[in-house]
Amino acid sequence: MHKFENCLVVGISSRALFDLEAENRIFDQEGVEAYTKYQIDHESDLLKPGTGFALIKALLELNEIGSAERKTEIIVMSRNNADSSLRIFNSIKHYNLDITRAALVSGAQLAPYLAAFNTDLFLSANEEDVQEAINAGIAAGIIYTKHLAVKEIKAIEQIRIAFDGDAVLFSDESEQIYKSQGIEAFQANEIKNARNPLHEGPFAKFLKTISKIQKEFDKSQAPIRTALVTARNAPAHERVIRTLRAWDVRIDEAFFLGGMSKQEVLKAFGAHIYFDDQAIHTDATAEFVPSARVPYKNNEQLSNPEAERLCEPQKRIEQGTMTVKTMSAGEVLKPE
């Protein structure tokens, strides 16, 4: 049996975990040697928490409640080499984070190692690494590191994770119809296929793993709460609800916004991370809640960013709003 088979495995880059924006600027402006020297010279200087810090800390604390079986495993995944990474581990120790494993690959591709560690989720600020993970079939997001001030990231009592629907939890099959044929064809397709579950998207496995953890607890005491925040609205809602039912997963809150902006809903939900496939959404939500953009696979039709940009204005014309709540490559050492 794989050591991590029965727990949630999250890989996170150093820049997603800690605030390394100043160090990243050194790399961009002065190069790898200057960056490495800076990290070594400042090994005793503690790093401040980054955008993903509070979420990771809370995920680790799941291991302290309920059954003795370990529920989560966090692994630092970095293109840094070991020599430039002591500062990272010194900071991990200072903050009492139960992180004991790392993959430091000195510029090599990370995707093969994500699979080797049986990773359920990968968070990084490096778009290339996230793209490779998505292409390899692993849930991954490009985390925003500059938008949300660290002082606004509070300690977490109940983990709240929010997802977009199409091209994130679900495949992009319906979104392709929307973008190529328009809203009427999309709605007609969803009505016709209301009882046919949507195919799984890149985050389906991650949601299912979370759902298993949730089922270990009473609904009123579950340490994780999830939300679906989608631009869909009635009548396209039915297929979504039936798909989640067919997967036997639990979504605690669902918001069918019909083109409304997502920022205020996510802020009200108190999301500690939000995953969406479109930059037009994550650019905005990152000002309110920690956010990560989910890229399309390179071979998918929606991977053309220009097509996405041209189709987006029409999406904002969707009509109606409904809210449903249930109780239940080469040497690269830069920070990612």
CSV table of N, CA and C in Angstrom, one decimal, residues 143-291:
chain,number,residue,atom,x,y,z
A,143,ILE,N,-1.2,30.1,-7.7
A,143,ILE,CA,-1.7,30.9,-6.5
A,143,ILE,C,-1.2,32.3,-6.7
A,144,TYR,N,-2.1,33.3,-6.3
A,144,TYR,CA,-1.8,34.7,-6.4
A,144,TYR,C,-1.0,35.1,-5.1
A,145,THR,N,0.1,35.7,-5.3
A,145,THR,CA,1.0,36.0,-4.2
A,145,THR,C,1.1,37.5,-3.8
A,146,LYS,N,0.6,38.3,-4.7
A,146,LYS,CA,0.8,39.8,-4.5
A,146,LYS,C,-0.5,40.6,-4.1
A,147,HIS,N,-1.6,40.0,-4.2
A,147,HIS,CA,-2.9,40.7,-4.1
A,147,HIS,C,-3.3,40.9,-2.6
A,148,LEU,N,-3.3,39.8,-1.9
A,148,LEU,CA,-3.9,39.8,-0.5
A,148,LEU,C,-2.8,40.1,0.5
A,149,ALA,N,-2.9,41.1,1.3
A,149,ALA,CA,-1.9,41.5,2.3
A,149,ALA,C,-1.9,40.4,3.4
A,150,VAL,N,-0.7,40.0,3.8
A,150,VAL,CA,-0.5,39.0,4.8
A,150,VAL,C,-1.3,39.2,6.1
A,151,LYS,N,-1.4,40.5,6.5
A,151,LYS,CA,-2.1,40.8,7.7
A,151,LYS,C,-3.6,40.4,7.6
A,152,GLU,N,-4.1,40.3,6.4
A,152,GLU,CA,-5.5,39.9,6.2
A,152,GLU,C,-5.7,38.4,6.2
A,153,ILE,N,-4.7,37.6,6.3
A,153,ILE,CA,-4.8,36.2,6.3
A,153,ILE,C,-4.9,35.7,7.7
A,154,LYS,N,-6.0,35.3,8.2
A,154,LYS,CA,-6.2,35.0,9.6
A,154,LYS,C,-6.2,33.5,9.8
A,155,ALA,N,-6.0,33.2,11.1
A,155,ALA,CA,-6.0,31.8,11.5
A,155,ALA,C,-7.3,31.1,11.1
A,156,ILE,N,-7.3,29.9,10.8
A,156,ILE,CA,-8.5,29.2,10.3
A,156,ILE,C,-9.0,28.2,11.4
A,157,GLU,N,-10.3,28.3,11.7
A,157,GLU,CA,-11.0,27.4,12.6
A,157,GLU,C,-11.7,26.3,11.8
A,158,GLN,N,-12.3,26.7,10.7
A,158,GLN,CA,-12.9,25.7,9.8
A,158,GLN,C,-12.4,26.0,8.4
A,159,ILE,N,-11.8,25.1,7.7
A,159,ILE,CA,-11.3,25.3,6.4
A,159,ILE,C,-12.4,25.4,5.4
A,160,ARG,N,-12.3,26.5,4.6
A,160,ARG,CA,-13.4,26.8,3.6
A,160,ARG,C,-12.7,26.8,2.2
A,161,ILE,N,-13.1,25.9,1.4
A,161,ILE,CA,-12.6,25.8,0.0
A,161,ILE,C,-13.7,25.9,-1.0
A,162,ALA,N,-13.5,26.8,-1.9
A,162,ALA,CA,-14.5,27.1,-3.0
A,162,ALA,C,-13.9,26.8,-4.3
A,163,PHE,N,-14.9,26.3,-5.2
A,163,PHE,CA,-14.5,25.9,-6.5
A,163,PHE,C,-15.4,26.5,-7.6
A,164,ASP,N,-14.9,26.8,-8.7
A,164,ASP,CA,-15.7,27.0,-9.9
A,164,ASP,C,-16.1,25.6,-10.4
A,165,GLY,N,-17.1,25.6,-11.3
A,165,GLY,CA,-17.6,24.3,-11.8
A,165,GLY,C,-16.9,23.8,-13.0
A,166,ASP,N,-17.4,24.4,-14.2
A,166,ASP,CA,-16.9,23.9,-15.5
A,166,ASP,C,-15.4,24.2,-15.6
A,167,ALA,N,-14.7,23.2,-16.1
A,167,ALA,CA,-13.2,23.2,-16.3
A,167,ALA,C,-12.4,23.2,-15.0
A,168,VAL,N,-13.1,23.0,-13.9
A,168,VAL,CA,-12.4,22.9,-12.6
A,168,VAL,C,-12.9,21.6,-11.9
A,169,LEU,N,-14.1,21.6,-11.4
A,169,LEU,CA,-14.6,20.3,-10.8
A,169,LEU,C,-15.0,19.4,-12.0
A,170,PHE,N,-15.6,20.0,-13.0
A,170,PHE,CA,-16.2,19.3,-14.1
A,170,PHE,C,-15.3,19.5,-15.3
A,171,SER,N,-15.5,18.6,-16.3
A,171,SER,CA,-14.7,18.8,-17.6
A,171,SER,C,-15.1,20.1,-18.3
A,172,ASP,N,-14.4,20.4,-19.3
A,172,ASP,CA,-14.8,21.7,-20.0
A,172,ASP,C,-15.7,21.4,-21.2
A,173,GLU,N,-16.3,20.2,-21.3
A,173,GLU,CA,-17.2,19.9,-22.4
A,173,GLU,C,-18.3,20.9,-22.6
A,174,SER,N,-19.0,21.3,-21.5
A,174,SER,CA,-20.1,22.2,-21.7
A,174,SER,C,-19.6,23.6,-21.9
A,175,GLU,N,-18.5,24.0,-21.3
A,175,GLU,CA,-18.0,25.3,-21.5
A,175,GLU,C,-17.6,25.5,-22.9
A,176,GLN,N,-17.1,24.5,-23.6
A,176,GLN,CA,-16.7,24.6,-25.0
A,176,GLN,C,-17.9,24.9,-25.8
A,177,ILE,N,-19.0,24.3,-25.5
A,177,ILE,CA,-20.3,24.6,-26.3
A,177,ILE,C,-20.7,26.0,-26.1
A,178,TYR,N,-20.6,26.5,-24.8
A,178,TYR,CA,-20.9,27.9,-24.5
A,178,TYR,C,-20.1,28.8,-25.3
A,179,LYS,N,-18.8,28.6,-25.3
A,179,LYS,CA,-17.9,29.5,-25.9
A,179,LYS,C,-17.9,29.5,-27.5
A,180,SER,N,-18.2,28.3,-28.0
A,180,SER,CA,-18.3,28.2,-29.5
A,180,SER,C,-19.6,28.5,-30.1
A,181,GLN,N,-20.7,28.2,-29.3
A,181,GLN,CA,-22.1,28.3,-29.9
A,181,GLN,C,-23.0,29.3,-29.1
A,182,GLY,N,-22.5,29.8,-28.0
A,182,GLY,CA,-23.3,30.8,-27.2
A,182,GLY,C,-24.2,30.2,-26.1
A,183,ILE,N,-24.8,31.1,-25.4
A,183,ILE,CA,-25.6,30.7,-24.2
A,183,ILE,C,-26.8,29.9,-24.5
A,184,GLU,N,-27.5,30.1,-25.6
A,184,GLU,CA,-28.7,29.3,-25.9
A,184,GLU,C,-28.4,27.9,-26.2
A,185,ALA,N,-27.3,27.6,-26.9
A,185,ALA,CA,-26.9,26.3,-27.2
A,185,ALA,C,-26.4,25.6,-25.9
A,186,PHE,N,-25.7,26.3,-25.1
A,186,PHE,CA,-25.3,25.8,-23.8
A,186,PHE,C,-26.4,25.3,-23.0
A,187,GLN,N,-27.4,26.2,-22.8
A,187,GLN,CA,-28.6,25.9,-22.0
A,187,GLN,C,-29.3,24.7,-22.5
A,188,ALA,N,-29.5,24.7,-23.9
A,188,ALA,CA,-30.2,23.6,-24.5
A,188,ALA,C,-29.5,22.2,-24.2
A,189,ASN,N,-28.2,22.3,-24.3
A,189,ASN,CA,-27.4,21.1,-24.1
A,189,ASN,C,-27.5,20.6,-22.7
A,190,GLU,N,-27.5,21.5,-21.7
A,190,GLU,CA,-27.6,21.1,-20.3
A,190,GLU,C,-29.0,20.6,-20.0
A,191,ILE,N,-30.0,21.2,-20.5
A,191,ILE,CA,-31.4,20.6,-20.3
A,191,ILE,C,-31.5,19.2,-20.9
A,192,LYS,N,-31.0,19.0,-22.1
A,192,LYS,CA,-31.0,17.7,-22.8
A,192,LYS,C,-30.3,16.7,-22.0
A,193,ASN,N,-29.2,17.1,-21.4
A,193,ASN,CA,-28.3,16.1,-20.7
A,193,ASN,C,-28.4,16.2,-19.1
A,194,ALA,N,-29.5,16.8,-18.7
A,194,ALA,CA,-29.6,17.0,-17.2
A,194,ALA,C,-29.4,15.8,-16.4
A,195,ARG,N,-29.8,14.6,-16.9
A,195,ARG,CA,-29.6,13.4,-16.1
A,195,ARG,C,-28.3,12.6,-16.5
A,196,ASN,N,-27.5,13.2,-17.3
A,196,ASN,CA,-26.2,12.6,-17.7
A,196,ASN,C,-25.1,13.3,-16.9
A,197,PRO,N,-24.5,12.7,-16.0
A,197,PRO,CA,-23.4,13.4,-15.2
A,197,PRO,C,-22.3,13.9,-16.1
A,198,LEU,N,-21.8,15.1,-15.7
A,198,LEU,CA,-20.7,15.7,-16.3
A,198,LEU,C,-19.5,14.8,-16.1
A,199,HIS,N,-18.5,14.9,-17.0
A,199,HIS,CA,-17.3,14.2,-16.8
A,199,HIS,C,-16.4,14.9,-15.8
A,200,GLU,N,-15.5,14.2,-15.2
A,200,GLU,CA,-14.7,14.8,-14.2
A,200,GLU,C,-13.7,15.8,-14.7
A,201,GLY,N,-13.5,16.9,-14.0
A,201,GLY,CA,-12.5,17.9,-14.3
A,201,GLY,C,-11.3,17.7,-13.5
A,202,PRO,N,-10.3,18.6,-13.6
A,202,PRO,CA,-9.0,18.4,-12.9
A,202,PRO,C,-9.1,18.3,-11.4
A,203,PHE,N,-10.2,18.9,-10.8
A,203,PHE,CA,-10.3,18.9,-9.4
A,203,PHE,C,-11.3,17.9,-8.8
A,204,ALA,N,-11.8,17.1,-9.6
A,204,ALA,CA,-12.8,16.1,-9.1
A,204,ALA,C,-12.2,15.2,-8.1
A,205,LYS,N,-11.1,14.6,-8.3
A,205,LYS,CA,-10.4,13.7,-7.4
A,205,LYS,C,-10.1,14.4,-6.1
A,206,PHE,N,-9.7,15.7,-6.1
A,206,PHE,CA,-9.4,16.4,-4.9
A,206,PHE,C,-10.7,16.6,-4.1
A,207,LEU,N,-11.8,17.0,-4.8
A,207,LEU,CA,-13.0,17.1,-4.1
A,207,LEU,C,-13.5,15.8,-3.4
A,208,LYS,N,-13.3,14.7,-4.1
A,208,LYS,CA,-13.7,13.4,-3.6
A,208,LYS,C,-12.9,13.1,-2.4
A,209,THR,N,-11.6,13.4,-2.4
A,209,THR,CA,-10.8,13.1,-1.2
A,209,THR,C,-11.2,14.0,0.0
A,210,ILE,N,-11.5,15.2,-0.3
A,210,ILE,CA,-12.0,16.1,0.8
A,210,ILE,C,-13.3,15.6,1.4
A,211,SER,N,-14.2,15.1,0.5
A,211,SER,CA,-15.5,14.6,0.9
A,211,SER,C,-15.3,13.4,1.8
A,212,LYS,N,-14.3,12.5,1.5
A,212,LYS,CA,-14.1,11.4,2.4
A,212,LYS,C,-13.7,11.9,3.8
A,213,ILE,N,-12.9,12.9,3.9
A,213,ILE,CA,-12.5,13.4,5.2
A,213,ILE,C,-13.7,14.0,5.9
A,214,GLN,N,-14.6,14.7,5.2
A,214,GLN,CA,-15.8,15.3,5.8
A,214,GLN,C,-16.7,14.3,6.4
A,215,LYS,N,-16.8,13.1,5.7
A,215,LYS,CA,-17.7,12.1,6.2
A,215,LYS,C,-17.3,11.4,7.5
A,216,GLU,N,-16.0,11.7,7.9
A,216,GLU,CA,-15.6,11.2,9.2
A,216,GLU,C,-16.1,11.9,10.3
A,217,PHE,N,-16.8,13.1,10.1
A,217,PHE,CA,-17.3,13.9,11.1
A,217,PHE,C,-18.8,14.2,11.0
A,218,ASP,N,-19.4,14.5,12.1
A,218,ASP,CA,-20.8,15.0,12.0
A,218,ASP,C,-20.8,16.3,11.2
A,219,LYS,N,-21.9,16.4,10.4
A,219,LYS,CA,-22.0,17.5,9.5
A,219,LYS,C,-21.8,18.9,10.2
A,220,SER,N,-22.3,19.0,11.4
A,220,SER,CA,-22.2,20.2,12.1
A,220,SER,C,-20.9,20.5,12.7
A,221,GLN,N,-20.0,19.5,12.7
A,221,GLN,CA,-18.7,19.6,13.3
A,221,GLN,C,-17.5,19.4,12.3
A,222,ALA,N,-17.9,19.3,11.0
A,222,ALA,CA,-16.9,19.0,10.0
A,222,ALA,C,-15.8,20.1,10.0
A,223,PRO,N,-14.5,19.8,9.9
A,223,PRO,CA,-13.5,20.8,9.9
A,223,PRO,C,-13.3,21.5,8.6
A,224,ILE,N,-13.9,20.9,7.5
A,224,ILE,CA,-13.8,21.5,6.2
A,224,ILE,C,-15.2,21.8,5.6
A,225,ARG,N,-15.4,22.9,5.0
A,225,ARG,CA,-16.6,23.3,4.4
A,225,ARG,C,-16.3,23.7,3.0
A,226,THR,N,-17.1,23.2,2.0
A,226,THR,CA,-16.9,23.5,0.6
A,226,THR,C,-18.0,24.3,0.0
A,227,ALA,N,-17.7,24.9,-1.1
A,227,ALA,CA,-18.7,25.7,-1.8
A,227,ALA,C,-18.4,25.6,-3.3
A,228,LEU,N,-19.5,25.5,-4.1
A,228,LEU,CA,-19.4,25.6,-5.6
A,228,LEU,C,-19.9,27.0,-5.9
A,229,VAL,N,-19.0,27.8,-6.6
A,229,VAL,CA,-19.4,29.2,-7.0
A,229,VAL,C,-19.3,29.2,-8.5
A,230,THR,N,-20.4,29.2,-9.2
A,230,THR,CA,-20.4,29.0,-10.7
A,230,THR,C,-21.2,30.1,-11.4
A,231,ALA,N,-20.8,30.4,-12.6
A,231,ALA,CA,-21.6,31.4,-13.4
A,231,ALA,C,-22.8,30.7,-14.0
A,232,ARG,N,-23.0,29.4,-13.8
A,232,ARG,CA,-24.2,28.8,-14.3
A,232,ARG,C,-25.4,29.3,-13.5
A,233,ASN,N,-26.6,29.2,-14.1
A,233,ASN,CA,-27.8,29.5,-13.4
A,233,ASN,C,-28.9,28.5,-13.9
A,234,ALA,N,-30.1,28.6,-13.4
A,234,ALA,CA,-31.2,27.7,-13.9
A,234,ALA,C,-31.4,28.1,-15.4
A,235,PRO,N,-31.7,27.0,-16.2
A,235,PRO,CA,-31.9,25.6,-15.9
A,235,PRO,C,-30.6,24.8,-15.9
A,236,ALA,N,-29.5,25.4,-16.0
A,236,ALA,CA,-28.2,24.6,-16.1
A,236,ALA,C,-27.8,24.0,-14.8
A,237,HIS,N,-28.5,24.3,-13.7
A,237,HIS,CA,-28.1,23.9,-12.4
A,237,HIS,C,-28.4,22.4,-12.2
A,238,GLU,N,-29.4,21.9,-12.8
A,238,GLU,CA,-29.8,20.5,-12.5
A,238,GLU,C,-28.7,19.5,-12.8
A,239,ARG,N,-28.1,19.6,-13.9
A,239,ARG,CA,-27.0,18.7,-14.3
A,239,ARG,C,-25.9,18.7,-13.3
A,240,VAL,N,-25.6,19.9,-12.7
A,240,VAL,CA,-24.5,20.0,-11.7
A,240,VAL,C,-24.9,19.2,-10.5
A,241,ILE,N,-26.1,19.4,-10.0
A,241,ILE,CA,-26.6,18.8,-8.8
A,241,ILE,C,-26.6,17.3,-8.9
A,242,ARG,N,-27.1,16.8,-10.1
A,242,ARG,CA,-27.2,15.4,-10.3
A,242,ARG,C,-25.8,14.8,-10.5
A,243,THR,N,-24.8,15.5,-11.0
A,243,THR,CA,-23.5,15.1,-11.1
A,243,THR,C,-22.8,14.8,-9.8
A,244,LEU,N,-22.9,15.8,-8.9
A,244,LEU,CA,-22.4,15.7,-7.6
A,244,LEU,C,-23.0,14.5,-6.8
A,245,ARG,N,-24.3,14.3,-7.0
A,245,ARG,CA,-25.0,13.2,-6.4
A,245,ARG,C,-24.5,11.9,-6.9
A,246,ALA,N,-24.2,11.8,-8.2
A,246,ALA,CA,-23.7,10.6,-8.8
A,246,ALA,C,-22.3,10.3,-8.3
A,247,TRP,N,-21.5,11.3,-8.0
A,247,TRP,CA,-20.2,11.2,-7.5
A,247,TRP,C,-20.2,10.8,-6.0
A,248,ASP,N,-21.3,11.0,-5.4
A,248,ASP,CA,-21.4,10.7,-3.9
A,248,ASP,C,-20.5,11.7,-3.2
A,249,VAL,N,-20.5,12.9,-3.5
A,249,VAL,CA,-19.6,13.9,-2.8
A,249,VAL,C,-20.5,15.0,-2.2
A,250,ARG,N,-20.0,15.6,-1.2
A,250,ARG,CA,-20.7,16.6,-0.5
A,250,ARG,C,-20.2,18.0,-0.8
A,251,ILE,N,-21.1,18.9,-1.3
A,251,ILE,CA,-20.9,20.3,-1.4
A,251,ILE,C,-21.8,21.0,-0.4
A,252,ASP,N,-21.2,21.7,0.5
A,252,ASP,CA,-22.0,22.3,1.6
A,252,ASP,C,-22.8,23.5,1.1
A,253,GLU,N,-22.2,24.3,0.2
A,253,GLU,CA,-22.9,25.5,-0.3
A,253,GLU,C,-22.7,25.6,-1.8
A,254,ALA,N,-23.8,26.0,-2.5
A,254,ALA,CA,-23.7,26.1,-3.9
A,254,ALA,C,-24.3,27.4,-4.4
A,255,PHE,N,-23.6,28.1,-5.2
A,255,PHE,CA,-24.1,29.4,-5.7
A,255,PHE,C,-24.1,29.5,-7.2
A,256,PHE,N,-25.3,29.6,-7.8
A,256,PHE,CA,-25.5,29.6,-9.2
A,256,PHE,C,-25.7,31.1,-9.5
A,257,LEU,N,-24.7,31.8,-10.0
A,257,LEU,CA,-24.7,33.3,-10.0
A,257,LEU,C,-25.2,33.9,-11.3
A,258,GLY,N,-25.3,33.1,-12.4
A,258,GLY,CA,-25.8,33.6,-13.6
A,258,GLY,C,-25.1,34.9,-14.1
A,259,GLY,N,-23.8,34.9,-14.0
A,259,GLY,CA,-23.1,36.0,-14.5
A,259,GLY,C,-22.7,37.1,-13.5
A,260,MET,N,-23.3,37.0,-12.3
A,260,MET,CA,-22.9,38.0,-11.2
A,260,MET,C,-21.4,37.9,-10.9
A,261,SER,N,-20.8,38.9,-10.4
A,261,SER,CA,-19.4,38.8,-9.9
A,261,SER,C,-19.4,37.9,-8.7
A,262,LYS,N,-18.2,37.2,-8.6
A,262,LYS,CA,-18.1,36.2,-7.5
A,262,LYS,C,-17.4,36.8,-6.3
A,263,GLN,N,-16.8,37.9,-6.3
A,263,GLN,CA,-16.0,38.4,-5.2
A,263,GLN,C,-16.8,38.5,-3.9
A,264,GLU,N,-18.0,39.1,-3.9
A,264,GLU,CA,-18.7,39.3,-2.7
A,264,GLU,C,-19.2,38.0,-2.1
A,265,VAL,N,-19.6,37.1,-2.9
A,265,VAL,CA,-20.1,35.8,-2.4
A,265,VAL,C,-18.9,35.0,-1.8
A,266,LEU,N,-17.7,35.1,-2.4
A,266,LEU,CA,-16.6,34.4,-1.8
A,266,LEU,C,-16.1,35.0,-0.5
A,267,LYS,N,-16.2,36.3,-0.5
A,267,LYS,CA,-15.9,37.1,0.8
A,267,LYS,C,-16.9,36.7,1.9
A,268,ALA,N,-18.1,36.6,1.6
A,268,ALA,CA,-19.1,36.2,2.5
A,268,ALA,C,-19.0,34.8,3.0
A,269,PHE,N,-18.6,33.9,2.1
A,269,PHE,CA,-18.3,32.5,2.4
A,269,PHE,C,-17.1,32.4,3.3
A,270,GLY,N,-16.2,33.3,3.1
A,270,GLY,CA,-14.9,33.2,3.9
A,270,GLY,C,-13.9,32.2,3.3
A,271,ALA,N,-13.8,32.2,2.0
A,271,ALA,CA,-13.0,31.1,1.4
A,271,ALA,C,-11.5,31.3,1.7
A,272,HIS,N,-10.9,30.2,2.1
A,272,HIS,CA,-9.4,30.3,2.4
A,272,HIS,C,-8.6,29.9,1.1
A,273,ILE,N,-9.3,29.4,0.1
A,273,ILE,CA,-8.7,29.3,-1.2
A,273,ILE,C,-9.9,29.1,-2.2
A,274,TYR,N,-9.8,29.7,-3.4
A,274,TYR,CA,-10.8,29.6,-4.4
A,274,TYR,C,-10.1,29.2,-5.7
A,275,PHE,N,-10.7,28.3,-6.4
A,275,PHE,CA,-10.1,27.8,-7.7
A,275,PHE,C,-11.0,28.1,-8.8
A,276,ASP,N,-10.5,28.7,-9.9
A,276,ASP,CA,-11.3,29.1,-11.1
A,276,ASP,C,-10.3,29.0,-12.3
A,277,ASP,N,-10.9,28.7,-13.4
A,277,ASP,CA,-10.1,28.5,-14.6
A,277,ASP,C,-9.9,29.8,-15.4
A,278,GLN,N,-10.6,30.9,-15.0
A,278,GLN,CA,-10.5,32.1,-15.8
A,278,GLN,C,-9.9,33.2,-15.1
A,279,ALA,N,-8.8,33.8,-15.7
A,279,ALA,CA,-8.1,34.9,-15.0
A,279,ALA,C,-8.9,36.1,-14.7
A,280,ILE,N,-10.0,36.3,-15.6
A,280,ILE,CA,-10.8,37.5,-15.3
A,280,ILE,C,-11.5,37.4,-14.0
A,281,HIS,N,-11.7,36.1,-13.5
A,281,HIS,CA,-12.4,35.9,-12.2
A,281,HIS,C,-11.3,36.0,-11.1
A,282,THR,N,-10.2,35.2,-11.3
A,282,THR,CA,-9.3,35.1,-10.2
A,282,THR,C,-8.5,36.4,-10.0
A,283,ASP,N,-8.3,37.2,-11.0
A,283,ASP,CA,-7.7,38.5,-10.9
A,283,ASP,C,-8.5,39.4,-9.9
A,284,ALA,N,-9.8,39.2,-10.0
A,284,ALA,CA,-10.7,40.0,-9.1
A,284,ALA,C,-10.9,39.4,-7.7
A,285,THR,N,-11.1,38.1,-7.7
A,285,THR,CA,-11.3,37.5,-6.4
A,285,THR,C,-10.0,37.5,-5.5
A,286,ALA,N,-8.9,37.5,-6.1
A,286,ALA,CA,-7.6,37.5,-5.3
A,286,ALA,C,-7.5,38.8,-4.4
A,287,GLU,N,-8.2,39.8,-4.7
A,287,GLU,CA,-8.2,41.0,-3.9
A,287,GLU,C,-9.0,40.8,-2.6
A,288,PHE,N,-9.8,39.7,-2.6
A,288,PHE,CA,-10.7,39.5,-1.4
A,288,PHE,C,-10.4,38.2,-0.7
A,289,VAL,N,-10.0,37.1,-1.4
A,289,VAL,CA,-9.7,35.8,-0.8
A,289,VAL,C,-8.5,35.2,-1.5
A,290,PRO,N,-7.8,34.4,-0.8
A,290,PRO,CA,-6.7,33.6,-1.5
A,290,PRO,C,-7.3,32.9,-2.7
A,291,SER,N,-6.6,33.1,-3.9
A,291,SER,CA,-7.2,32.5,-5.1
A,291,SER,C,-6.1,31.9,-5.9
